[in-house]
Structures are given as structure tokens and as C-alpha cells.
Amino acid sequence: MAIPATNRRRVTAVVTLSSLLVLGLAACGGGSEASSNTDKPIKIGASLPLTGEFSQPGKAAKEGYEVWQKMINESGGLHGRKVELVIKDDASNQNTIVADYNALISQDKVDLLLGTFSSLLNLPASAVAERNQMLYVEPAGASPKIFSRGFKYVFFSQQATADKQGEVFANWIAGLPEDQRPKTAAYPTIDDPFAVPTVEGIKAILEKAGVQTVYEQTYAIDTKNFDTIVNAMKAKAPDLVVHGAVFEDGVGMTRAMRKADFTPHWLYQTSTPSNGDQYANAVGIQNTEGVMYAVSHAPQANTPGNKEFVAKYKEMFGGLPPEDAADAFAAGQVLKAAVEAVGNVKDQAAMADWLRKNSVETILGTLKWNADGSPIGQFLIGQWQKGKVEFILPKESATTDNIIMGWKPGGAG
């Protein structure tokens, strides 16, 4: 389902506004020049949703950036200089984030930028970076719209864009024996430029495989009560629910489904189940059993720096790192690789050119990019099993051979 015209106009208007707000800023070089004094830290700026609708993943992203800063400074710094983070709170607001990135560049005089959380916020924020010709590595903005504007400085530091995020799951479902494959599906989704194309991509594959769509609905980003949606889905009795969610709405939908005693055989959600303990505590660990989702990071993965990242995160914040913290850390790894390859934080264009031509080893695996800054790769598929996450697809990356064939709330124990 396409994003409603009113929302498209809203996003376009905000992006246009972001462009107008930055026309007066310097167009070349962006940010302050790296000092020849190696005692002076490299200032790296970002604005994150630390309050508002996206505060849960926003806070996790901040933790990921802080772990990266701590580890890089302990190992001698970036290009021989300590890293100083300047992080603002955009309050999950598109207008605020435009002002924040303008301020980071023109007032805080940061040397480098890192991105924010969500496609909704990265759309306008990346426009500010582009106008100022500053490299913009973003950890969580997978909307294809971000990469369709001809920008040269934006790069996404996960494995795939939103329209491809659910491909591994959808192709697996489509390939199940007929007696196991769902016959009907429902597709509720938040009105978000990441969630919508993710759900649309899954829906296209499943419809081609003969899975009939019996319900689809896009709801407003500030929706709090999901009873009407859940009751409408229950009336259609789908075998599978594919829910395009962020976090709070994913929790709210699950709670409403349990309240209505609506238990489809399969439940797939975007983003929400990747929040680890926060997710399990919010919906009840007993209601996580069998839930499936696409995920970028596995804490147990044998990828460059992952063991050290997981240990440092536990030392600083306790527990295992949520996916959004790992994604932010990986964005830092990508930025570090570009800076060290070029050797000059002032030459942002050279860093962008280097990323287009090279791959980078990260805790998410090897990342590489198309000319438009979109990544080339595929996501893992995770499933909650017995109160913890196992990675079940693709098989070569699986942490278990067991796949629970459906959602079984009440069975996690």
C-alpha cells in the first residue's frame, strides 16, 4: 500500500523546508577543518529522537554511538585524535531535526556527521548534510526514498533498504509446502517511510505465491488504540499477520491482539521484536514465542569487533545490546573506515567516493554500497524462542536448526 498523498505532501514539504533552511550555509567543505593540532578532538555531531515517538530506539542508538566513541578513544582515537560527540535531541520531530543539523554544522562547527534514527527523520536530516556537502552515514533509515534523490553524501550502514528487508522471510514462507504455507494474510502498518515499503515488499512476494490478502490498513504515526484494527483483522481470520511497526505501536498492537484473543498462526513484525529485553518486558515474555522479524545484528556473530562491542556495551549499560545500538556502532565503523582511508576529515567528497568504491568490515558483517548510497546485502531473520532470540535464516547464518512454525503466545515460559 502506498503512503497516503497527504503524508507524501507532508514529507516533501519538510524536505523542501530543510533545503530552504540550509541555502545560506557554506556549500563547500562543510563543518570545521581538521586542526593540525592532534590534541584537538574531532567533533562528530548527530541528532537523535531521545524523546517522543521514537525515543526507545533513539536512546539505544545514542548508546551505540557512545560505545563506539569509548572504544575508539581507548584505542588511540580517530586518525590519531580523540572523538568528541555532540548529540542533540530532535524529539522525534522533522522540523526540529532540520534545525539541529543546521546548528551542528553552523554553530557547533562539527567536523563530521552521523545520522539519526528512522527514515522519517533521516529524509530531512540527510538533505541538510547534502546541501553542506558533508558525509552522512545513517544507521537506521532504510526507505528507498532516501536514495532516490541523487544525493552523493548519504550512506546507509545496514545490509539492505526497507523494500528488501523482508525478502528472506517472504521467500521462505512462499517456499513452504502447501499444507504449511499460510493461505491468507493481513498487513497493518504504521504510516512510516520505512515500515510501509517493508510490508509492501513482503506482500508482493506472498501474493505472487498465492497468499491472499484479506486485510490491509495504514494507521497514523500517533495511533495509541489498536482495538479497531485488531477487531477488523480478527473478523477476517488471516493465517499470517505482517505488521509494519516501529516500537510503541508494535507493543500496542500485540497487547490489543492478546486482549481480543486474536492469535493468527504466524506473526511477523518489523523493528519492535529487535528491542530485546525492552520488547519482551513490554509485551510479556510469554507472548514472544515464535514471533519473527528481520534483524541486522546478532550479538553472538563472529564479525569484526562484535565480541568487543558486546562486552563494552555490557560494561557501560548492562545486558545485551539492542539492534539499534549495534546499528549505530556500525555507522561509526563505516565513518572511521572512510576517515582513515582518506586521511583528512575536511575532504568529505573523497570519503564519499571511497565508500562507493570499497566495502567495510563491521559488526553487521561486510557492508558495501550502490552509487546512490543504498546497501547491497540481505538481513538475518530472527525468531523469539523460549524467551530469547535465535537467528533462523538464512541457514548459513542460523544459530539453531529449529524453527517454530508459528506464533505461540503463552509458550515462552
Short mmCIF file of C-alpha atoms in Angstrom, two decimals:
data_model
loop_
_atom_site.label_atom_id
_atom_site.label_comp_id
_atom_site.label_asym_id
_atom_site.label_seq_id
_atom_site.Cartn_x
_atom_site.Cartn_y
_atom_site.Cartn_z
CA MET A 1 0.00 0.00 0.00
CA ALA A 2 1.39 3.40 -0.94
CA ILE A 3 1.87 6.19 1.61
CA PRO A 4 -1.24 8.43 1.55
CA ALA A 5 -0.95 11.53 -0.60
CA THR A 6 -1.35 13.79 2.41
CA ASN A 7 1.65 12.18 4.08
CA ARG A 8 3.70 12.34 0.89
CA ARG A 9 3.00 16.06 0.74
CA ARG A 10 3.99 16.41 4.38
CA VAL A 11 7.30 14.60 3.90
CA THR A 12 8.03 16.50 0.68
CA ALA A 13 7.22 19.80 2.35
CA VAL A 14 9.55 19.07 5.25
CA VAL A 15 12.38 18.01 2.96
CA THR A 16 11.84 21.18 0.91
CA LEU A 17 11.85 23.19 4.12
CA SER A 18 15.12 21.56 5.11
CA SER A 19 16.64 22.62 1.81
CA LEU A 20 15.48 26.21 2.22
CA LEU A 21 16.84 26.40 5.74
CA VAL A 22 20.32 25.41 4.66
CA LEU A 23 20.66 27.53 1.49
CA GLY A 24 22.54 30.18 3.44
CA LEU A 25 25.14 27.79 4.77
CA ALA A 26 28.52 27.18 3.24
CA ALA A 27 28.22 24.82 0.28
CA CYS A 28 31.75 23.52 0.14
CA GLY A 29 33.75 21.51 2.63
CA GLY A 30 31.10 21.57 5.35
CA GLY A 31 31.95 21.69 9.05
CA SER A 32 35.22 22.95 10.51
CA GLU A 33 38.58 21.95 9.14
CA ALA A 34 40.59 19.37 10.99
CA SER A 35 43.20 21.09 13.11
CA SER A 36 46.85 20.31 12.69
CA ASN A 37 46.90 20.16 16.49
CA THR A 38 46.38 16.47 17.20
CA ASP A 39 45.39 17.31 20.79
CA LYS A 40 42.21 18.90 19.49
CA PRO A 41 39.35 16.34 19.36
CA ILE A 42 37.40 15.55 16.23
CA LYS A 43 33.84 16.76 16.83
CA ILE A 44 31.16 14.46 15.45
CA GLY A 45 27.56 15.61 15.51
CA ALA A 46 24.23 13.80 15.48
CA SER A 47 20.65 14.47 16.47
CA LEU A 48 18.60 11.57 17.82
CA PRO A 49 14.98 11.08 18.97
CA LEU A 50 15.67 10.87 22.69
CA THR A 51 12.10 11.90 23.45
CA GLY A 52 8.85 11.47 21.55
CA GLU A 53 7.53 8.59 19.42
CA PHE A 54 10.94 7.13 18.53
CA SER A 55 12.64 7.60 21.91
CA GLN A 56 13.14 3.88 22.60
CA PRO A 57 15.32 3.16 19.54
CA GLY A 58 16.74 6.69 19.68
CA LYS A 59 18.18 6.11 23.14
CA ALA A 60 19.59 2.76 22.00
CA ALA A 61 21.29 4.47 19.05
CA LYS A 62 22.84 7.01 21.43
CA GLU A 63 24.23 4.15 23.49
CA GLY A 64 25.73 2.61 20.35
CA TYR A 65 27.43 5.86 19.41
CA GLU A 66 28.77 6.23 22.95
CA VAL A 67 30.19 2.71 22.96
CA TRP A 68 31.89 3.44 19.63
CA GLN A 69 33.32 6.70 20.99
CA LYS A 70 34.59 4.99 24.14
CA MET A 71 36.24 2.14 22.25
CA ILE A 72 37.80 4.34 19.60
CA ASN A 73 39.23 6.76 22.16
CA GLU A 74 40.61 3.89 24.23
CA SER A 75 42.39 2.60 21.13
CA GLY A 76 44.08 5.88 20.27
CA GLY A 77 41.32 7.92 18.68
CA LEU A 78 40.22 8.57 15.12
CA HIS A 79 43.13 9.39 12.84
CA GLY A 80 45.19 9.96 15.97
CA ARG A 81 42.70 12.34 17.62
CA LYS A 82 40.15 11.85 20.37
CA VAL A 83 36.49 11.81 19.36
CA GLU A 84 34.02 14.23 20.92
CA LEU A 85 30.32 13.52 20.34
CA VAL A 86 27.81 16.37 20.11
CA ILE A 87 24.34 14.81 20.35
CA LYS A 88 21.08 16.75 20.29
CA ASP A 89 17.50 15.60 20.92
CA ASP A 90 15.22 16.09 17.92
CA ALA A 91 12.17 14.96 19.94
CA SER A 92 11.11 12.69 17.04
CA ASN A 93 10.19 15.84 15.07
CA GLN A 94 11.11 16.51 11.44
CA ASN A 95 11.29 20.29 11.84
CA THR A 96 13.45 20.03 14.95
CA ILE A 97 15.93 17.71 13.28
CA VAL A 98 16.47 20.17 10.42
CA ALA A 99 17.27 22.89 12.95
CA ASP A 100 19.53 20.52 14.90
CA TYR A 101 21.71 19.53 11.94
CA ASN A 102 21.91 23.14 10.78
CA ALA A 103 23.10 24.07 14.28
CA LEU A 104 25.60 21.20 14.42
CA ILE A 105 27.20 22.47 11.22
CA SER A 106 26.97 26.26 11.55
CA GLN A 107 27.12 26.75 15.33
CA ASP A 108 28.80 23.71 16.87
CA LYS A 109 31.22 23.54 13.92
CA VAL A 110 31.38 19.76 13.94
CA ASP A 111 33.95 18.08 11.72
CA LEU A 112 31.79 15.08 10.83
CA LEU A 113 28.18 13.93 10.99
CA LEU A 114 26.43 10.71 11.93
CA GLY A 115 22.79 10.01 11.16
CA THR A 116 19.64 9.75 13.22
CA PHE A 117 17.06 7.03 13.74
CA SER A 118 14.17 6.32 11.33
CA SER A 119 13.56 7.09 7.68
CA LEU A 120 11.09 9.79 8.68
CA LEU A 121 13.87 11.80 10.32
CA ASN A 122 16.74 10.84 8.04
CA LEU A 123 14.88 12.15 4.98
CA PRO A 124 15.16 15.83 6.02
CA ALA A 125 18.39 15.44 8.01
CA SER A 126 20.27 13.98 5.04
CA ALA A 127 19.10 16.93 2.93
CA VAL A 128 20.89 19.28 5.35
CA ALA A 129 24.08 17.22 5.07
CA GLU A 130 23.84 17.09 1.27
CA ARG A 131 23.46 20.89 0.94
CA ASN A 132 26.57 21.30 3.06
CA GLN A 133 28.45 18.57 1.20
CA MET A 134 29.09 16.58 4.37
CA LEU A 135 29.29 12.81 4.55
CA TYR A 136 26.17 11.41 6.22
CA VAL A 137 26.38 7.79 7.41
CA GLU A 138 22.99 6.88 8.85
CA PRO A 139 22.30 3.80 10.98
CA ALA A 140 18.54 3.44 10.64
CA GLY A 141 16.89 4.98 7.60
CA ALA A 142 16.07 2.30 5.05
CA SER A 143 13.36 4.00 3.00
CA PRO A 144 14.11 3.77 -0.74
CA LYS A 145 13.07 7.46 -0.95
CA ILE A 146 16.30 8.44 0.79
CA PHE A 147 18.33 7.05 -2.10
CA SER A 148 16.15 8.22 -4.98
CA ARG A 149 17.11 11.92 -4.80
CA GLY A 150 20.50 11.81 -6.49
CA PHE A 151 22.38 12.59 -3.26
CA LYS A 152 26.13 11.91 -3.16
CA TYR A 153 26.90 12.04 0.57
CA VAL A 154 24.33 9.75 2.23
CA PHE A 155 25.14 6.10 3.05
CA PHE A 156 23.05 3.56 4.94
CA SER A 157 25.06 1.34 7.28
CA GLN A 158 22.78 -1.72 7.35
CA GLN A 159 22.51 -4.57 4.88
CA ALA A 160 19.51 -3.61 2.72
CA THR A 161 16.84 -0.99 2.12
CA ALA A 162 13.33 -1.35 3.52
CA ASP A 163 11.74 -2.77 0.39
CA LYS A 164 14.21 -5.67 0.57
CA GLN A 165 14.30 -6.12 4.35
CA GLY A 166 11.66 -8.85 4.46
CA GLU A 167 12.70 -10.74 1.32
CA VAL A 168 14.38 -13.62 3.15
CA PHE A 169 11.29 -14.17 5.32
CA ALA A 170 8.80 -13.78 2.46
CA ASN A 171 10.69 -16.15 0.15
CA TRP A 172 10.92 -18.73 2.94
CA ILE A 173 7.16 -18.55 3.59
CA ALA A 174 6.45 -18.72 -0.16
CA GLY A 175 8.62 -21.85 -0.41
CA LEU A 176 6.90 -23.80 2.37
CA PRO A 177 4.94 -26.92 1.42
CA GLU A 178 1.36 -26.06 0.54
CA ASP A 179 -0.04 -27.65 3.68
CA GLN A 180 2.22 -25.44 5.85
CA ARG A 181 2.10 -22.20 3.85
CA PRO A 182 -0.42 -19.58 5.05
CA LYS A 183 -3.35 -19.08 2.71
CA THR A 184 -4.40 -15.61 3.89
CA ALA A 185 -2.57 -12.59 5.30
CA ALA A 186 -3.25 -9.22 6.91
CA TYR A 187 -0.98 -6.18 6.56
CA PRO A 188 -1.43 -3.40 9.14
CA THR A 189 1.34 -0.79 9.08
CA ILE A 190 2.29 2.49 10.66
CA ASP A 191 2.41 5.44 8.24
CA ASP A 192 6.20 5.48 8.14
CA PRO A 193 8.59 5.61 5.14
CA PHE A 194 10.47 2.56 6.44
CA ALA A 195 7.60 0.35 7.56
CA VAL A 196 5.38 0.85 4.51
CA PRO A 197 7.85 -0.33 1.81
CA THR A 198 8.96 -3.22 4.03
CA VAL A 199 5.40 -4.51 4.26
CA GLU A 200 4.74 -3.82 0.58
CA GLY A 201 7.81 -5.86 -0.38
CA ILE A 202 6.68 -8.86 1.66
CA LYS A 203 3.11 -8.57 0.39
CA ALA A 204 4.23 -8.57 -3.26
CA ILE A 205 6.20 -11.81 -2.82
CA LEU A 206 3.44 -13.57 -0.88
CA GLU A 207 0.66 -12.56 -3.25
CA LYS A 208 2.72 -13.91 -6.13
CA ALA A 209 2.97 -17.18 -4.18
CA GLY A 210 -0.80 -17.33 -3.85
CA VAL A 211 -1.23 -15.97 -0.31
CA GLN A 212 -4.46 -13.97 -0.41
CA THR A 213 -4.56 -10.51 1.17
CA VAL A 214 -7.68 -10.24 3.33
CA TYR A 215 -6.87 -7.05 5.24
CA GLU A 216 -4.54 -4.06 4.88
CA GLN A 217 -4.53 -0.77 6.75
CA THR A 218 -2.11 2.11 7.21
CA TYR A 219 -2.58 3.93 10.52
CA ALA A 220 -1.34 7.32 11.76
CA ILE A 221 2.01 7.53 13.50
CA ASP A 222 0.40 8.76 16.73
CA THR A 223 -2.13 5.90 16.96
CA LYS A 224 -2.41 4.58 20.52
CA ASN A 225 -5.56 2.42 20.45
CA PHE A 226 -5.38 -0.62 18.19
CA ASP A 227 -8.66 -2.28 19.17
CA THR A 228 -10.49 -1.32 15.96
CA ILE A 229 -7.68 -2.62 13.74
CA VAL A 230 -7.37 -5.84 15.71
CA ASN A 231 -11.10 -6.50 15.66
CA ALA A 232 -11.20 -5.91 11.90
CA MET A 233 -8.33 -8.34 11.38
CA LYS A 234 -9.90 -10.92 13.67
CA ALA A 235 -13.09 -10.81 11.61
CA LYS A 236 -11.04 -11.75 8.53
CA ALA A 237 -9.21 -14.56 10.37
CA PRO A 238 -5.87 -14.33 8.50
CA ASP A 239 -3.33 -17.11 8.87
CA LEU A 240 -0.49 -14.58 8.88
CA VAL A 241 -0.16 -11.01 10.16
CA VAL A 242 2.71 -8.93 8.78
CA HIS A 243 2.86 -5.80 10.93
CA GLY A 244 4.89 -2.76 9.90
CA ALA A 245 5.82 -1.27 13.28
CA VAL A 246 8.42 0.91 14.98
CA PHE A 247 8.27 0.15 18.70
CA GLU A 248 5.44 1.56 20.80
CA ASP A 249 2.88 0.72 18.12
CA GLY A 250 4.22 -2.83 17.86
CA VAL A 251 3.80 -3.27 21.60
CA GLY A 252 0.33 -1.72 21.47
CA MET A 253 -0.76 -3.97 18.61
CA THR A 254 0.45 -7.12 20.37
CA ARG A 255 -1.31 -6.17 23.58
CA ALA A 256 -4.54 -5.47 21.68
CA MET A 257 -4.30 -8.83 19.91
CA ARG A 258 -3.91 -10.65 23.20
CA LYS A 259 -6.80 -8.70 24.74
CA ALA A 260 -9.03 -9.65 21.81
CA ASP A 261 -7.90 -13.28 21.92
CA PHE A 262 -6.73 -12.93 18.33
CA THR A 263 -3.91 -15.35 17.60
CA PRO A 264 -3.05 -15.73 13.91
CA HIS A 265 -0.91 -18.76 13.16
CA TRP A 266 2.02 -16.54 12.09
CA LEU A 267 3.15 -13.12 13.36
CA TYR A 268 5.90 -11.10 11.71
CA GLN A 269 6.71 -7.57 12.92
CA THR A 270 9.25 -5.01 11.80
CA SER A 271 11.60 -3.38 14.32
CA THR A 272 9.68 -3.94 17.58
CA PRO A 273 10.90 -7.50 18.37
CA SER A 274 14.51 -6.42 17.80
CA ASN A 275 14.47 -4.36 21.01
CA GLY A 276 15.45 -7.32 23.16
CA ASP A 277 14.54 -7.13 26.83
CA GLN A 278 12.58 -3.89 26.31
CA TYR A 279 10.30 -5.70 23.88
CA ALA A 280 9.93 -8.85 26.00
CA ASN A 281 9.15 -6.85 29.11
CA ALA A 282 6.64 -4.66 27.27
CA VAL A 283 4.54 -7.44 25.69
CA GLY A 284 5.25 -10.14 28.26
CA ILE A 285 7.95 -12.68 27.57
CA GLN A 286 5.29 -15.41 27.34
CA ASN A 287 3.86 -13.62 24.28
CA THR A 288 7.08 -13.54 22.29
CA GLU A 289 7.26 -17.25 21.40
CA GLY A 290 7.52 -17.74 17.64
CA VAL A 291 7.43 -14.05 16.65
CA MET A 292 9.61 -13.47 13.58
CA TYR A 293 11.36 -10.33 12.33
CA ALA A 294 14.23 -9.14 10.19
CA VAL A 295 17.32 -8.12 12.08
CA SER A 296 20.69 -6.62 11.19
CA HIS A 297 22.80 -7.75 14.16
CA ALA A 298 23.43 -10.93 16.09
CA PRO A 299 25.22 -10.49 19.46
CA GLN A 300 26.84 -13.90 19.01
CA ALA A 301 28.03 -13.22 15.44
CA ASN A 302 31.71 -13.73 14.65
CA THR A 303 32.10 -10.40 12.87
CA PRO A 304 34.94 -7.88 13.19
CA GLY A 305 34.81 -6.16 16.58
CA ASN A 306 31.50 -7.73 17.62
CA LYS A 307 32.78 -9.58 20.67
CA GLU A 308 34.46 -6.41 21.90
CA PHE A 309 31.37 -4.31 21.17
CA VAL A 310 29.05 -6.65 23.07
CA ALA A 311 31.44 -6.72 26.05
CA LYS A 312 31.85 -2.94 26.14
CA TYR A 313 28.10 -2.39 25.83
CA LYS A 314 27.50 -4.74 28.77
CA GLU A 315 30.17 -2.91 30.78
CA MET A 316 28.64 0.51 30.07
CA PHE A 317 24.90 -0.21 30.02
CA GLY A 318 24.30 -3.79 31.16
CA GLY A 319 22.81 -6.70 29.24
CA LEU A 320 23.00 -7.47 25.54
CA PRO A 321 22.94 -4.59 23.07
CA PRO A 322 19.66 -3.97 21.21
CA GLU A 323 19.80 -3.91 17.43
CA ASP A 324 19.61 -0.11 17.22
CA ALA A 325 22.71 0.24 19.40
CA ALA A 326 24.58 -2.17 17.13
CA ASP A 327 23.45 -0.31 14.01
CA ALA A 328 24.74 2.98 15.42
CA PHE A 329 28.06 1.36 16.31
CA ALA A 330 28.34 0.03 12.76
CA ALA A 331 27.71 3.54 11.39
CA GLY A 332 30.69 4.67 13.44
CA GLN A 333 32.79 1.84 11.99
CA VAL A 334 31.87 2.95 8.46
CA LEU A 335 32.72 6.58 9.21
CA LYS A 336 36.04 5.56 10.78
CA ALA A 337 36.99 3.49 7.74
CA ALA A 338 36.31 6.39 5.39
CA VAL A 339 38.25 8.90 7.51
CA GLU A 340 41.26 6.64 7.87
CA ALA A 341 41.28 5.70 4.18
CA VAL A 342 41.25 9.34 3.02
CA GLY A 343 43.30 10.71 5.90
CA ASN A 344 41.63 14.10 6.02
CA VAL A 345 38.31 14.93 7.69
CA LYS A 346 38.00 18.05 5.54
CA ASP A 347 37.71 16.08 2.30
CA GLN A 348 34.13 14.86 2.66
CA ALA A 349 33.71 14.26 -1.09
CA ALA A 350 36.75 11.96 -1.12
CA MET A 351 35.35 9.98 1.80
CA ALA A 352 32.02 9.54 -0.01
CA ASP A 353 33.81 8.46 -3.19
CA TRP A 354 35.87 5.96 -1.21
CA LEU A 355 32.77 4.36 0.31
CA ARG A 356 31.17 3.99 -3.13
CA LYS A 357 34.21 2.05 -4.33
CA ASN A 358 35.02 -0.05 -1.26
CA SER A 359 33.49 -2.39 1.31
CA VAL A 360 33.79 -2.04 5.08
CA GLU A 361 34.02 -4.80 7.68
CA THR A 362 31.61 -4.11 10.56
CA ILE A 363 29.88 -5.90 13.41
CA LEU A 364 26.96 -6.38 10.99
CA GLY A 365 29.25 -8.11 8.50
CA THR A 366 30.73 -6.76 5.29
CA LEU A 367 28.90 -3.68 4.03
CA LYS A 368 29.10 -2.28 0.50
CA TRP A 369 27.05 0.25 -1.42
CA ASN A 370 25.50 1.18 -4.71
CA ALA A 371 26.37 4.54 -6.25
CA ASP A 372 23.31 6.11 -4.56
CA GLY A 373 24.46 5.09 -1.07
CA SER A 374 21.98 2.23 -0.68
CA PRO A 375 23.50 -1.01 0.66
CA ILE A 376 23.95 -4.30 -1.15
CA GLY A 377 23.10 -7.27 1.06
CA GLN A 378 20.39 -9.10 3.00
CA PHE A 379 19.06 -9.20 6.54
CA LEU A 380 19.01 -12.02 9.02
CA ILE A 381 15.66 -13.37 10.20
CA GLY A 382 15.29 -13.73 13.95
CA GLN A 383 12.71 -15.60 15.97
CA TRP A 384 11.90 -15.45 19.66
CA GLN A 385 12.29 -18.92 21.16
CA LYS A 386 12.00 -19.76 24.87
CA GLY A 387 12.49 -16.16 25.92
CA LYS A 388 15.49 -15.34 23.75
CA VAL A 389 16.28 -14.62 20.12
CA GLU A 390 17.60 -17.24 17.72
CA PHE A 391 18.64 -16.46 14.17
CA ILE A 392 16.93 -18.89 11.83
CA LEU A 393 17.54 -17.56 8.29
CA PRO A 394 19.46 -17.68 6.06
CA LYS A 395 20.65 -21.14 7.01
CA GLU A 396 24.35 -20.27 6.75
CA SER A 397 23.88 -17.61 9.46
CA ALA A 398 21.46 -19.56 11.67
CA THR A 399 22.16 -20.08 15.36
CA THR A 400 19.72 -23.01 15.51
CA ASP A 401 18.25 -25.61 13.18
CA ASN A 402 14.90 -25.30 14.96
CA ILE A 403 12.21 -23.03 13.51
CA ILE A 404 8.98 -22.68 15.47
CA MET A 405 6.21 -22.98 12.92
CA GLY A 406 4.03 -20.13 14.07
CA TRP A 407 3.28 -17.65 16.84
CA LYS A 408 2.56 -19.37 20.15
CA PRO A 409 1.79 -16.74 22.81
CA GLY A 410 1.88 -18.13 26.30
CA GLY A 411 4.56 -20.65 25.39
CA ALA A 412 7.83 -18.88 26.16
CA GLY A 413 7.93 -19.78 29.84
#
